[in-house]
Amino acid sequence: MAQQATEYLQRLLANENLTEAEAAETLKAMAEGSVDPAVAGGLLIALRCKGEAAAEIRGFATAMRELARRPEIPDGEPYVDIVGTGGDSSGSLNLSTGAALLAAASGLKVVKHGNRSISSRCGSADVLAALGLPMPLDERAAATYLDALGFTFLFAPHYHPAMKNIGPVRAALGVRTVFNILGPLANPATPPFHVIGAYSEEMAELMAETLAGMDAKR
């Protein structure tokens, strides 16, 4: 895959889009560590400079879900994920976490998927830790908290162990990448409903186009 990754990088630098299947292949190769970190960083920056296409994002998100651990939450339940892309560099509050807790307190079942801060000042996991709220690191406990509280949190590093090779690359770059877009789309519980905050109108439209080709009701 090393040679293939370099070829994909050259195509992205030439402003060519990857297919959904090629994007999925790239994500899996990066996750298993078969792509040099420098090339992986180049791919992420080239994607951002070109502008991520819906098919590319969908391929990455689908691959992430395939590689993820699955919480013991039954399919078909009317639960929702409330999440934002981050990466707006505004220094604003983490609004999606507050909105998720408010929605749960109002009676909705919320399965929130998130992480600590990577390219922003405060991630959803940071907020929950500051509030002293539980972050169950167990697939069964996640379902138990959802039943008891109407809210549960899926900590991304636990549910996406294959992403450990990509985390250092993201941290070293320190800028928004396709992974800011992927987080809201890679919830391993595959919730049927999504409320997604985006850092621009253009990104909101791109997220909607991407979700339209995925298994989501609304």
mmCIF file of C-alpha atoms in Angstrom:
data_model
loop_
_atom_site.group_PDB
_atom_site.id
_atom_site.type_symbol
_atom_site.label_atom_id
_atom_site.label_comp_id
_atom_site.label_asym_id
_atom_site.label_seq_id
_atom_site.Cartn_x
_atom_site.Cartn_y
_atom_site.Cartn_z
ATOM 1 C CA MET A 1 0.000 0.000 0.000
ATOM 2 C CA ALA A 2 2.985 2.334 0.481
ATOM 3 C CA GLN A 3 3.375 2.881 -3.270
ATOM 4 C CA GLN A 4 -0.390 3.176 -3.714
ATOM 5 C CA ALA A 5 -0.562 5.823 -0.982
ATOM 6 C CA THR A 6 2.092 7.881 -2.746
ATOM 7 C CA GLU A 7 0.143 7.605 -6.002
ATOM 8 C CA TYR A 8 -3.024 8.745 -4.213
ATOM 9 C CA LEU A 9 -1.075 11.676 -2.777
ATOM 10 C CA GLN A 10 0.078 12.689 -6.245
ATOM 11 C CA ARG A 11 -3.509 12.534 -7.518
ATOM 12 C CA LEU A 12 -4.782 14.663 -4.659
ATOM 13 C CA LEU A 13 -2.053 17.222 -5.289
ATOM 14 C CA ALA A 14 -3.224 17.271 -8.919
ATOM 15 C CA ASN A 15 -6.717 18.149 -7.624
ATOM 16 C CA GLU A 16 -8.188 14.726 -8.445
ATOM 17 C CA ASN A 17 -10.754 13.090 -6.172
ATOM 18 C CA LEU A 18 -10.392 9.568 -4.809
ATOM 19 C CA THR A 19 -13.277 7.160 -5.228
ATOM 20 C CA GLU A 20 -15.206 6.008 -2.168
ATOM 21 C CA ALA A 21 -13.460 2.611 -2.339
ATOM 22 C CA GLU A 22 -10.001 4.216 -2.656
ATOM 23 C CA ALA A 23 -10.688 6.454 0.324
ATOM 24 C CA ALA A 24 -11.777 3.452 2.403
ATOM 25 C CA GLU A 25 -8.635 1.556 1.363
ATOM 26 C CA THR A 26 -6.476 4.538 2.343
ATOM 27 C CA LEU A 27 -8.062 4.850 5.773
ATOM 28 C CA LYS A 28 -7.588 1.150 6.513
ATOM 29 C CA ALA A 29 -3.946 1.273 5.406
ATOM 30 C CA MET A 30 -3.257 4.328 7.572
ATOM 31 C CA ALA A 31 -4.968 2.636 10.520
ATOM 32 C CA GLU A 32 -2.861 -0.527 10.245
ATOM 33 C CA GLY A 33 0.329 1.540 10.042
ATOM 34 C CA SER A 34 1.322 0.552 6.520
ATOM 35 C CA VAL A 35 1.498 4.200 5.401
ATOM 36 C CA ASP A 36 4.553 6.228 6.423
ATOM 37 C CA PRO A 37 3.510 8.991 8.877
ATOM 38 C CA ALA A 38 4.955 11.663 6.593
ATOM 39 C CA VAL A 39 2.888 10.357 3.674
ATOM 40 C CA ALA A 40 -0.172 10.055 5.915
ATOM 41 C CA GLY A 41 0.218 13.680 6.958
ATOM 42 C CA GLY A 42 0.662 14.656 3.328
ATOM 43 C CA LEU A 43 -2.543 12.844 2.375
ATOM 44 C CA LEU A 44 -4.518 14.644 5.077
ATOM 45 C CA ILE A 45 -3.178 18.060 4.103
ATOM 46 C CA ALA A 46 -3.620 17.376 0.376
ATOM 47 C CA LEU A 47 -7.238 16.368 1.002
ATOM 48 C CA ARG A 48 -7.874 19.568 2.896
ATOM 49 C CA CYS A 49 -6.197 21.771 0.274
ATOM 50 C CA LYS A 50 -8.115 20.102 -2.554
ATOM 51 C CA GLY A 51 -11.328 20.078 -0.586
ATOM 52 C CA GLU A 52 -12.789 16.800 0.662
ATOM 53 C CA ALA A 53 -15.441 15.304 -1.639
ATOM 54 C CA ALA A 54 -18.537 13.586 -0.245
ATOM 55 C CA ALA A 55 -17.477 10.203 -1.665
ATOM 56 C CA GLU A 56 -14.047 10.496 -0.024
ATOM 57 C CA ILE A 57 -15.543 11.366 3.359
ATOM 58 C CA ARG A 58 -18.082 8.556 3.031
ATOM 59 C CA GLY A 59 -15.321 6.055 2.234
ATOM 60 C CA PHE A 60 -13.287 7.114 5.257
ATOM 61 C CA ALA A 61 -16.337 7.044 7.558
ATOM 62 C CA THR A 62 -17.500 3.643 6.337
ATOM 63 C CA ALA A 63 -14.030 2.184 6.884
ATOM 64 C CA MET A 64 -13.866 3.653 10.385
ATOM 65 C CA ARG A 65 -17.203 2.066 11.282
ATOM 66 C CA GLU A 66 -16.072 -1.298 9.913
ATOM 67 C CA LEU A 67 -12.928 -1.225 12.064
ATOM 68 C CA ALA A 68 -14.672 0.007 15.224
ATOM 69 C CA ARG A 69 -15.736 -1.852 18.336
ATOM 70 C CA ARG A 70 -19.511 -2.068 18.568
ATOM 71 C CA PRO A 71 -21.316 -1.011 21.785
ATOM 72 C CA GLU A 72 -24.045 -3.349 23.013
ATOM 73 C CA ILE A 73 -26.835 -0.973 22.031
ATOM 74 C CA PRO A 74 -29.687 -2.550 20.052
ATOM 75 C CA ASP A 75 -30.235 -1.532 16.446
ATOM 76 C CA GLY A 76 -33.427 0.278 15.578
ATOM 77 C CA GLU A 77 -33.681 2.362 18.754
ATOM 78 C CA PRO A 78 -34.625 6.029 18.095
ATOM 79 C CA TYR A 79 -31.480 7.520 19.596
ATOM 80 C CA VAL A 80 -29.542 10.520 18.348
ATOM 81 C CA ASP A 81 -25.953 11.736 18.230
ATOM 82 C CA ILE A 82 -25.429 15.477 18.736
ATOM 83 C CA VAL A 83 -21.951 16.471 17.682
ATOM 84 C CA GLY A 84 -19.905 19.153 15.946
ATOM 85 C CA THR A 85 -17.026 19.032 13.521
ATOM 86 C CA GLY A 86 -14.788 21.334 15.544
ATOM 87 C CA GLY A 87 -11.840 22.916 13.800
ATOM 88 C CA ASP A 88 -13.360 26.393 13.519
ATOM 89 C CA SER A 89 -10.470 28.049 15.438
ATOM 90 C CA SER A 90 -12.979 30.356 17.137
ATOM 91 C CA GLY A 91 -12.128 29.412 20.716
ATOM 92 C CA SER A 92 -15.837 28.950 21.413
ATOM 93 C CA LEU A 93 -17.488 26.680 23.976
ATOM 94 C CA ASN A 94 -18.143 23.030 23.213
ATOM 95 C CA LEU A 95 -21.818 23.566 22.462
ATOM 96 C CA SER A 96 -22.627 20.091 21.158
ATOM 97 C CA THR A 97 -21.945 18.454 24.526
ATOM 98 C CA GLY A 98 -24.192 20.882 26.375
ATOM 99 C CA ALA A 99 -26.890 20.396 23.754
ATOM 100 C CA ALA A 100 -26.588 16.612 24.062
ATOM 101 C CA LEU A 101 -26.989 16.704 27.844
ATOM 102 C CA LEU A 102 -29.963 19.066 27.567
ATOM 103 C CA ALA A 103 -31.610 16.802 24.987
ATOM 104 C CA ALA A 104 -31.121 13.771 27.235
ATOM 105 C CA ALA A 105 -32.577 15.656 30.201
ATOM 106 C CA SER A 106 -35.588 16.462 28.011
ATOM 107 C CA GLY A 107 -36.267 12.793 27.321
ATOM 108 C CA LEU A 108 -34.336 11.967 24.151
ATOM 109 C CA LYS A 109 -31.929 9.035 24.113
ATOM 110 C CA VAL A 110 -28.501 10.378 23.196
ATOM 111 C CA VAL A 111 -25.515 8.268 22.160
ATOM 112 C CA LYS A 112 -22.718 10.801 21.875
ATOM 113 C CA HIS A 113 -19.479 9.910 20.146
ATOM 114 C CA GLY A 114 -16.450 12.101 20.774
ATOM 115 C CA ASN A 115 -12.892 12.632 21.865
ATOM 116 C CA ARG A 116 -10.588 14.908 23.789
ATOM 117 C CA SER A 117 -9.447 18.117 22.170
ATOM 118 C CA ILE A 118 -7.125 17.640 19.208
ATOM 119 C CA SER A 119 -7.388 20.741 17.008
ATOM 120 C CA SER A 120 -9.636 22.821 19.297
ATOM 121 C CA ARG A 121 -9.459 24.067 22.888
ATOM 122 C CA CYS A 122 -12.008 21.699 24.389
ATOM 123 C CA GLY A 123 -13.364 18.348 23.209
ATOM 124 C CA SER A 124 -16.519 16.623 24.400
ATOM 125 C CA ALA A 125 -14.535 14.199 26.572
ATOM 126 C CA ASP A 126 -12.847 17.165 28.262
ATOM 127 C CA VAL A 127 -16.247 18.673 29.091
ATOM 128 C CA LEU A 128 -17.639 15.428 30.515
ATOM 129 C CA ALA A 129 -14.501 14.870 32.598
ATOM 130 C CA ALA A 130 -14.736 18.408 34.017
ATOM 131 C CA LEU A 131 -18.368 17.766 34.950
ATOM 132 C CA GLY A 132 -17.509 14.448 36.588
ATOM 133 C CA LEU A 133 -19.796 12.516 34.258
ATOM 134 C CA PRO A 134 -19.054 8.870 33.388
ATOM 135 C CA MET A 135 -17.261 7.870 30.218
ATOM 136 C CA PRO A 136 -17.877 4.105 30.090
ATOM 137 C CA LEU A 137 -14.944 2.272 28.531
ATOM 138 C CA ASP A 138 -16.904 -0.913 28.065
ATOM 139 C CA GLU A 139 -19.338 -1.878 25.330
ATOM 140 C CA ARG A 140 -21.884 -3.269 27.807
ATOM 141 C CA ALA A 141 -21.558 -0.359 30.245
ATOM 142 C CA ALA A 142 -22.349 2.056 27.428
ATOM 143 C CA ALA A 143 -25.754 0.405 27.016
ATOM 144 C CA THR A 144 -26.311 0.345 30.792
ATOM 145 C CA TYR A 145 -25.733 4.091 31.093
ATOM 146 C CA LEU A 146 -28.017 4.745 28.134
ATOM 147 C CA ASP A 147 -30.840 2.781 29.764
ATOM 148 C CA ALA A 148 -30.331 4.434 33.156
ATOM 149 C CA LEU A 149 -29.615 8.024 32.137
ATOM 150 C CA GLY A 150 -30.860 8.389 28.584
ATOM 151 C CA PHE A 151 -27.300 9.443 27.734
ATOM 152 C CA THR A 152 -24.094 7.589 27.065
ATOM 153 C CA PHE A 153 -20.720 8.593 25.711
ATOM 154 C CA LEU A 154 -18.631 6.568 23.275
ATOM 155 C CA PHE A 155 -15.013 7.622 23.761
ATOM 156 C CA ALA A 156 -13.504 7.503 20.285
ATOM 157 C CA PRO A 157 -10.022 6.152 21.205
ATOM 158 C CA HIS A 158 -11.648 3.138 22.908
ATOM 159 C CA TYR A 159 -14.083 2.351 20.117
ATOM 160 C CA HIS A 160 -11.615 3.062 17.314
ATOM 161 C CA PRO A 161 -8.405 1.335 18.481
ATOM 162 C CA ALA A 162 -7.276 1.064 14.874
ATOM 163 C CA MET A 163 -6.929 4.856 14.811
ATOM 164 C CA LYS A 164 -3.984 4.831 17.235
ATOM 165 C CA ASN A 165 -1.538 5.107 14.327
ATOM 166 C CA ILE A 166 -3.337 8.179 12.978
ATOM 167 C CA GLY A 167 -3.660 10.076 16.261
ATOM 168 C CA PRO A 168 0.003 11.178 16.445
ATOM 169 C CA VAL A 169 -0.152 12.407 12.845
ATOM 170 C CA ARG A 170 -3.230 14.516 13.599
ATOM 171 C CA ALA A 171 -1.685 15.889 16.771
ATOM 172 C CA ALA A 172 1.556 16.793 14.981
ATOM 173 C CA LEU A 173 -0.338 18.611 12.234
ATOM 174 C CA GLY A 174 -2.463 20.530 14.740
ATOM 175 C CA VAL A 175 -4.908 21.748 12.085
ATOM 176 C CA ARG A 176 -8.317 20.681 10.892
ATOM 177 C CA THR A 177 -8.272 17.573 8.722
ATOM 178 C CA VAL A 178 -10.824 15.180 7.291
ATOM 179 C CA PHE A 179 -10.979 13.538 10.735
ATOM 180 C CA ASN A 180 -12.797 16.573 12.137
ATOM 181 C CA ILE A 181 -15.459 15.786 9.556
ATOM 182 C CA LEU A 182 -15.319 12.029 10.168
ATOM 183 C CA GLY A 183 -15.982 12.115 13.902
ATOM 184 C CA PRO A 184 -19.677 12.987 13.527
ATOM 185 C CA LEU A 185 -20.075 10.274 10.864
ATOM 186 C CA ALA A 186 -18.183 7.419 12.520
ATOM 187 C CA ASN A 187 -20.334 6.768 15.601
ATOM 188 C CA PRO A 188 -19.907 2.990 16.108
ATOM 189 C CA ALA A 189 -23.498 2.690 17.367
ATOM 190 C CA THR A 190 -24.699 3.894 13.924
ATOM 191 C CA PRO A 191 -27.510 6.069 15.339
ATOM 192 C CA PRO A 192 -30.418 6.668 12.956
ATOM 193 C CA PHE A 193 -30.636 10.371 13.807
ATOM 194 C CA HIS A 194 -27.912 13.018 13.756
ATOM 195 C CA VAL A 195 -27.668 16.655 14.807
ATOM 196 C CA ILE A 196 -24.371 17.920 13.424
ATOM 197 C CA GLY A 197 -22.791 21.317 13.879
ATOM 198 C CA ALA A 198 -20.469 22.459 11.106
ATOM 199 C CA TYR A 199 -17.964 25.304 11.023
ATOM 200 C CA SER A 200 -19.378 26.794 7.785
ATOM 201 C CA GLU A 201 -22.432 26.632 5.519
ATOM 202 C CA GLU A 202 -20.357 24.907 2.859
ATOM 203 C CA MET A 203 -19.304 22.212 5.316
ATOM 204 C CA ALA A 204 -22.904 21.750 6.469
ATOM 205 C CA GLU A 205 -23.936 21.086 2.863
ATOM 206 C CA LEU A 206 -21.042 18.655 2.382
ATOM 207 C CA MET A 207 -21.950 16.772 5.553
ATOM 208 C CA ALA A 208 -25.565 16.494 4.395
ATOM 209 C CA GLU A 209 -24.452 15.200 0.978
ATOM 210 C CA THR A 210 -22.196 12.634 2.644
ATOM 211 C CA LEU A 211 -24.881 11.432 5.064
ATOM 212 C CA ALA A 212 -27.374 11.080 2.224
ATOM 213 C CA GLY A 213 -25.344 8.110 0.984
ATOM 214 C CA MET A 214 -25.052 6.482 4.417
ATOM 215 C CA ASP A 215 -27.367 4.520 6.695
ATOM 216 C CA ALA A 216 -29.101 7.424 8.456
ATOM 217 C CA LYS A 217 -32.787 8.315 8.671
ATOM 218 C CA ARG A 218 -32.330 12.020 9.304
#
